[in-house]
Coordinates of C-alpha atoms in Angstrom, one line a residue:
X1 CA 30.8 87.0 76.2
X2 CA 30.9 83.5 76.6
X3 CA 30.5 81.4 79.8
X4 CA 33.9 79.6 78.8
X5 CA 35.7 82.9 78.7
X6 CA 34.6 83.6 82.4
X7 CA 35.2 80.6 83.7
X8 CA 39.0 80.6 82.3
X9 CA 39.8 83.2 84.8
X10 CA 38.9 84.2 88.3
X11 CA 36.2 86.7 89.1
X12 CA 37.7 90.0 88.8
X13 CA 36.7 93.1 90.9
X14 CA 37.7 96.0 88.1
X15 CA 37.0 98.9 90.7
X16 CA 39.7 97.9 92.8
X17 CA 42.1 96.5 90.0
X18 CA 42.0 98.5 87.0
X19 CA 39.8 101.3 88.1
X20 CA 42.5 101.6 90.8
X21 CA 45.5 101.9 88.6
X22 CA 43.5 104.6 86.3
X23 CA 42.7 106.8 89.4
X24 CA 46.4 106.4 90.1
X25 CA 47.6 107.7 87.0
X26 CA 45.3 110.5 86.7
X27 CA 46.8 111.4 90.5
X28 CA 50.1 111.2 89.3
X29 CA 49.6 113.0 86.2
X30 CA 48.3 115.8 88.7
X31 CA 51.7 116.0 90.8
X32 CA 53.7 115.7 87.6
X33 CA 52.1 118.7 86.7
X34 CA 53.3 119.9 90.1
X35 CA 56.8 119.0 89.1
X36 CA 56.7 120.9 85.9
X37 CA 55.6 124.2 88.3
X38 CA 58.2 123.6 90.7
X39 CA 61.0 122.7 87.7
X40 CA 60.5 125.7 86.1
X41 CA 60.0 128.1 89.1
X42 CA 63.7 126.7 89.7
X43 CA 65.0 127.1 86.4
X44 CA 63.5 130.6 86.2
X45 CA 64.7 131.9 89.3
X46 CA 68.4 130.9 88.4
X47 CA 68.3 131.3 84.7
X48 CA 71.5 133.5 85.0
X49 CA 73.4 131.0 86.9
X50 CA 74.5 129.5 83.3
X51 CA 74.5 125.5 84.3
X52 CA 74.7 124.1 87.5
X53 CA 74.7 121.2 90.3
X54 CA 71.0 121.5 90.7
X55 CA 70.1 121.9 87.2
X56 CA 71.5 119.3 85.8
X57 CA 70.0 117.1 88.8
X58 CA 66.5 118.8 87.9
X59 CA 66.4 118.0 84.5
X60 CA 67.3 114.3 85.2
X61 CA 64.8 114.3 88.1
X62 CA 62.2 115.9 85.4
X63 CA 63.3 113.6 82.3
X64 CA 63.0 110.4 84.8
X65 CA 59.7 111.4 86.0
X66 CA 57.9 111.8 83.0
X67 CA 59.5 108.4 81.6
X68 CA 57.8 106.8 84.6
X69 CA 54.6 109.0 84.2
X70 CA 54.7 107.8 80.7
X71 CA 55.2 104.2 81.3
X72 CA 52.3 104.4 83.8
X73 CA 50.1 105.7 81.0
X74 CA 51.0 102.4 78.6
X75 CA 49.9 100.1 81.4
X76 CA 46.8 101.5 81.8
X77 CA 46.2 101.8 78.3
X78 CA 47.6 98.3 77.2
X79 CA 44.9 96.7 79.7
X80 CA 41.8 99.1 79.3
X81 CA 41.7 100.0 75.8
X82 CA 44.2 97.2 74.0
X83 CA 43.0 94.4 75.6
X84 CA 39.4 95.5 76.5
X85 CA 37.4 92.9 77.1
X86 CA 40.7 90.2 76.9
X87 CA 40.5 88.5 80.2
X88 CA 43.7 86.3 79.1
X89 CA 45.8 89.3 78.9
X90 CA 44.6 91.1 82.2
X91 CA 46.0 88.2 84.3
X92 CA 49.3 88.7 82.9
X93 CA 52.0 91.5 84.3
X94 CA 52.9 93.8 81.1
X95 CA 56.2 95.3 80.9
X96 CA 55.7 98.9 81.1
X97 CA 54.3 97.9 84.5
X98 CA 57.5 96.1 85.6
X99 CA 60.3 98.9 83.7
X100 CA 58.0 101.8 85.8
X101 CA 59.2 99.5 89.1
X102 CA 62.7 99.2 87.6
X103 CA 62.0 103.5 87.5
X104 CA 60.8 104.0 91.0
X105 CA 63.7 101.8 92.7
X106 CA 66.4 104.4 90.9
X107 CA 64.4 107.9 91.7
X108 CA 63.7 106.5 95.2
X109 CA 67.6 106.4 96.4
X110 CA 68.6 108.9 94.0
X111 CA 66.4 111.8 95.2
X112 CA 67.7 110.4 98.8
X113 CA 71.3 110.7 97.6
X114 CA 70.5 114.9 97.1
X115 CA 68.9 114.9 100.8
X116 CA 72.3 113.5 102.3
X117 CA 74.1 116.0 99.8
X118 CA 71.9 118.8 101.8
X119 CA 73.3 117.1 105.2
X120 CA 76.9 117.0 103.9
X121 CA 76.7 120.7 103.2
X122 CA 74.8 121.8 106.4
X123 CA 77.1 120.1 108.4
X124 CA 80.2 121.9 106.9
X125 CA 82.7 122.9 109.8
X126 CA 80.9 120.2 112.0
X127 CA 81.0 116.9 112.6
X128 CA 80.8 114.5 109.8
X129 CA 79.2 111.6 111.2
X130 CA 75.2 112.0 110.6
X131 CA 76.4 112.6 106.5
X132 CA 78.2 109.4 107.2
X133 CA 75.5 107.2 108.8
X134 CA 72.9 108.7 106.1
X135 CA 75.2 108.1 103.2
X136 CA 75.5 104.5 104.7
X137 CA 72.6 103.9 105.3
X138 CA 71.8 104.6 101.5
X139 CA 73.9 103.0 99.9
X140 CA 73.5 100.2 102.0
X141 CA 69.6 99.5 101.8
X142 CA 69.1 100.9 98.5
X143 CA 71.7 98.7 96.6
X144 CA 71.8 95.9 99.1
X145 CA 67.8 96.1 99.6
X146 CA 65.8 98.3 97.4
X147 CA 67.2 97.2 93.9
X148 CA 67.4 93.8 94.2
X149 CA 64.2 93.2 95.7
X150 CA 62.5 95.5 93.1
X151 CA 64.6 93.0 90.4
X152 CA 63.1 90.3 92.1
X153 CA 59.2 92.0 91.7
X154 CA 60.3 92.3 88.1
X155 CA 60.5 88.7 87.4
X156 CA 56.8 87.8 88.0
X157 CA 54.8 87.5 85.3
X158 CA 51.1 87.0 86.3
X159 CA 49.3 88.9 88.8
X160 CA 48.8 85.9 90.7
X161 CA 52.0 85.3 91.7
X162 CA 52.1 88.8 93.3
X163 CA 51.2 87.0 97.0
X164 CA 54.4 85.5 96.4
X165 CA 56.9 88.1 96.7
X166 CA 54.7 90.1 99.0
X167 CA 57.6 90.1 101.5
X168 CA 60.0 92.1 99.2
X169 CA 57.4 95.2 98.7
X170 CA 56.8 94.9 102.8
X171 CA 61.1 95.3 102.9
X172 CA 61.3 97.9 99.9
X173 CA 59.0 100.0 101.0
X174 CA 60.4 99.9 105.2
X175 CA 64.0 100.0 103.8
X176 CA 62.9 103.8 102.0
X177 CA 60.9 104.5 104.9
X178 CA 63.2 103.6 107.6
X179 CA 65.8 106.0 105.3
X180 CA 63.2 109.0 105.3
X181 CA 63.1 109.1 108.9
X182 CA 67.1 109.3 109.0
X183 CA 67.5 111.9 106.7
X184 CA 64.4 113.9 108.3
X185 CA 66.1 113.3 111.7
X186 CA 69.2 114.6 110.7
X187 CA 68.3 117.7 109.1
X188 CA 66.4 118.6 111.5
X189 CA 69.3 118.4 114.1
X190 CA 71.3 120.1 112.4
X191 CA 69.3 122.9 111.1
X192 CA 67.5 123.6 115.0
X193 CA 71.6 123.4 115.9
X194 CA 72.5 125.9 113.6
X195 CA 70.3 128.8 115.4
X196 CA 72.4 132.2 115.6
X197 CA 70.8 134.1 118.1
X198 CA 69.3 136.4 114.8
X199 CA 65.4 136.5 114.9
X200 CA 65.5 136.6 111.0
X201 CA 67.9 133.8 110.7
X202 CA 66.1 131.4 113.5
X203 CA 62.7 132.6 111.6
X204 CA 64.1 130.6 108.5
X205 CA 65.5 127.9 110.0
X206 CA 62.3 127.2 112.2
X207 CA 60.6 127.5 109.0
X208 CA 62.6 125.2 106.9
X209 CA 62.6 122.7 109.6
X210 CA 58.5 122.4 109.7
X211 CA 59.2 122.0 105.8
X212 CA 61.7 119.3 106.0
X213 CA 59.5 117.5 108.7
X214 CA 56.1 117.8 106.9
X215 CA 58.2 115.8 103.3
X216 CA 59.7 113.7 105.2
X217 CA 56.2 112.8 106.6
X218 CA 54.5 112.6 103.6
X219 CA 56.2 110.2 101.6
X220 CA 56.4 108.0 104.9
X221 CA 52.8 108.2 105.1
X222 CA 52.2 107.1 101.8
X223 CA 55.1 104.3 101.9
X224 CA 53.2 103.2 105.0
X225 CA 49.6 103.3 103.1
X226 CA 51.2 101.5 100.8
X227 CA 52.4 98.5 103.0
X228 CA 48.8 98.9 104.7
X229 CA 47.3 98.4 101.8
X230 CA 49.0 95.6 100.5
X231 CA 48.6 94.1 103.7
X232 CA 45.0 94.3 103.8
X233 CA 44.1 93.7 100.1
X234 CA 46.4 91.7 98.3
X235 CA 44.2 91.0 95.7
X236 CA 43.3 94.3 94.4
X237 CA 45.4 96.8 92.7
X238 CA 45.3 99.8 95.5
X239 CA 48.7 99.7 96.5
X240 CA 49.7 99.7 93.0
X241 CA 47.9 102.5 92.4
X242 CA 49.8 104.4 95.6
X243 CA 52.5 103.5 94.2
X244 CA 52.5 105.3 91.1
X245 CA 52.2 108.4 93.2
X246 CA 55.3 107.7 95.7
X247 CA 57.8 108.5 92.6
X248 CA 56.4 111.9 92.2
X249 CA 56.1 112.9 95.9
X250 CA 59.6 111.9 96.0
X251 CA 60.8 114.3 93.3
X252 CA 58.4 117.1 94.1
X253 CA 59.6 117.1 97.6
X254 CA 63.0 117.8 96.8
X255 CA 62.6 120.3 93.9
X256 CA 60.3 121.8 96.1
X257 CA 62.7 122.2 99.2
X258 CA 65.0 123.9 96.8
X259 CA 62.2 126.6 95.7
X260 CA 61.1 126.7 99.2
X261 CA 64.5 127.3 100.5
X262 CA 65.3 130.5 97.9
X263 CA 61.6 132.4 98.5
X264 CA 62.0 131.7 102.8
X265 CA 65.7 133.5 101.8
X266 CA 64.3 135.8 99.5
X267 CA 61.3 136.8 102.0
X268 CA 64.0 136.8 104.7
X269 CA 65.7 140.1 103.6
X270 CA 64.8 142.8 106.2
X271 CA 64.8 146.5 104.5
X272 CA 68.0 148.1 106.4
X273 CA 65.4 151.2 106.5
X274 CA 62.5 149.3 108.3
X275 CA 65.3 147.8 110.6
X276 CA 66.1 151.2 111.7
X277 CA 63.3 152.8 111.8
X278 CA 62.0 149.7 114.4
X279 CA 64.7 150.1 116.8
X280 CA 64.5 153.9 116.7
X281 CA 67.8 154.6 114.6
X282 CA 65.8 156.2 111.9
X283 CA 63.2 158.8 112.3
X284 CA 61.7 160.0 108.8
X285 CA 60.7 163.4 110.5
X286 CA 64.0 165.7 111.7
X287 CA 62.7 168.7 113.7
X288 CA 64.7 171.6 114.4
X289 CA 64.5 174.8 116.2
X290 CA 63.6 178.3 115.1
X291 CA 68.1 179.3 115.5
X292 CA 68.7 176.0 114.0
X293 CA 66.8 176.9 110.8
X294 CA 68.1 181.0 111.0
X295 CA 71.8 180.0 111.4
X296 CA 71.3 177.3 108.4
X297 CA 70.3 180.6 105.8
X298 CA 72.9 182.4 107.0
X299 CA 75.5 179.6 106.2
X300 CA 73.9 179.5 102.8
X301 CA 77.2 182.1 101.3
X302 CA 79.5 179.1 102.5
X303 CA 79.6 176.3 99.8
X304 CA 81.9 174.3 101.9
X305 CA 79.0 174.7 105.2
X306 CA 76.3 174.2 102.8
X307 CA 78.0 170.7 102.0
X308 CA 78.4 169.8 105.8
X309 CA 74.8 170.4 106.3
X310 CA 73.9 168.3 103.5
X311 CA 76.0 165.3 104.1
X312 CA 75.5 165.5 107.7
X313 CA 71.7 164.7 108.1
X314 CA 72.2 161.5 105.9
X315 CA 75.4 159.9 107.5
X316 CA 73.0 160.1 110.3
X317 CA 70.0 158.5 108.6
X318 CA 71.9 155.8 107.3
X319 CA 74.4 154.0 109.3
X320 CA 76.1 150.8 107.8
X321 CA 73.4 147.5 108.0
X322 CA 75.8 145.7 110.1
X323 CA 73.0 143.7 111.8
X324 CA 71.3 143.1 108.5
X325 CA 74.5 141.7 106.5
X326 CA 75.5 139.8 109.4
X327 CA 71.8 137.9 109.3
X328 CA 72.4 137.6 105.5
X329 CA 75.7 135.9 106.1
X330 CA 74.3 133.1 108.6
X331 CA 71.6 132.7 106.1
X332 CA 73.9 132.4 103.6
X333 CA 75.8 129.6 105.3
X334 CA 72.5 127.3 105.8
X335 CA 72.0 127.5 101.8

């Protein structure tokens, strides 16, 4: 390599540049993988539901994914294996890199859209007003905020003029984060407000409110990271590299919450038996005395006795689940 070729650009640290975006995509190859668990868990579970809501949203969730997984991929490529060795190029912002932006600043809001859905439905027969302010809020950031600002990231060209629009990541990324903690704060509310009184119903809701809490924390910490990062070390690639990975904790989160939400219900389901059985209803062993059992033969003869005996016993062993469908129906209402 020639002294002229080095001297044409500035001294480039590839560890925390290029080697950064590589480790990024190999990360978010990892949770795409993820996705494709979680997609088909879904898909599998409700594979008699003929076409839904839900699916239609997972295989647009899934199909937008692996574009930006895939876009991801050609940047990496374009720069290490391309242009290897092509220091003019690695200055310069390639489009793959810029459309995977474009990408992001659709799943982001989109995937926040489904969470307010979640509110607007948990809220039914309550007030309307935290759907409201989380729709708002939505719409509001993400198309006043979000999108324009990532249109504006779009335009640059070299890598150099990143500094520049520094301010519209710092706003992108607190504008997404500052939603998160809405929507978190809302379900939350109204899921610990929905509490019945029923130990299996408050079970699942307590459950599915550490769930909500720890996703909505997650893709705050890494938003946060991110701003950190870019903060700190403007002139390497590391929040680039996070970035690639906030897209598929976005999508994972939520096709998650729907798997997570079907198993807690599944697991829920108390055997009307077992139910029983705990509160003393239901006692597998029936003793009876010596004339019990003497005047039972002798009834034998007597078809219509020998029927009263029979059915007798089990209208006493089981007595209607009215606990147990009444838990299923407040579970039912939260889903």
């Amino acid at each position: 390599m020639s002294s002229s070729a080095q001297d044409a650009i500035p001294q480039l640290d590839l560890r925390n540049t290029l080697g950064a975006l590589f480790i990024g995509v190999i990360l978010a190859a990892v949770l795409f993988g993820l996705t494709n668990v979680q997609a088909f868990i879904y898909l599998q579970a409700h594979r008699n539901a003929g076409i839904t809501f839900f699916k239609l949203v997972i295989t647009w969730l899934w199909i937008s994914d692996a574009l930006h997984l895939a876009l991801t991929i050609h940047c990496v490529y374009y720069y290490l294996v391309n242009n290897y060795a092509n220091f003019g190029v690695l200055t310069e912002i390639v489009w793959s890199l810029k459309l995977q932006l474009v990408i992001n600043a659709l799943i982001v809001p989109m995937v926040q859209l489904l969470y307010v859905h979640r509110i607007w439905k948990i809220s039914e027969g309550r007030s309307r007003v935290l759907p409201a302010i989380s729709l708002g809020m939505v719409l509001v950031l993400s198309s006043g905020v979000v999108i324009p600002l990532a249109w504006e990231q779009c335009r640059v060209k070299f890598f150099r003029d990143l500094a520049k629009t520094m301010w519209s990541t710092y706003l992108c990324l607190g504008a997404a984060n500052f939603i998160d903690i809405i929507i978190t704060s809302s379900l939350c509310y109204l899921l610990a407000t929905s509490r019945t009184g029923f130990s299996c119903t408050d079970s699942f809701i307590t459950k599915l409110v550490g769930y909500t809490v720890s996703t909505g924390c997650l893709t705050s910490i890494f938003s946060v990271s991110i701003i950190i990062t870019c903060a700190v070390m403007p002139t390497t690639f590391i929040f680039i590299g996070l970035q690639f990975l906030v897209t598929k904790l976005y999508v994972n989160s939520f096709i998650a919450l729907l798997n997570a939400r079907y198993y807690m219900q599944a697991n829920a389901i108390v055997d009307p038996l077992q139910l029983y059985e705990h509160h003393g209803v239901y006692h597998q062993e029936l003793h009876t005395s010596g004339s019990q059992d003497e005047e039972f033969h002798k009834s034998q003869g007597d078809p219509k006795d020998e029927v009263l005996h029979i059915t007798q016993p089990i209208q006493g062993i089981m007595p209607q689940p009215t606990t147990s469908t009444m838990e299923m129906k407040s579970l039912s209402s939260l889903v």
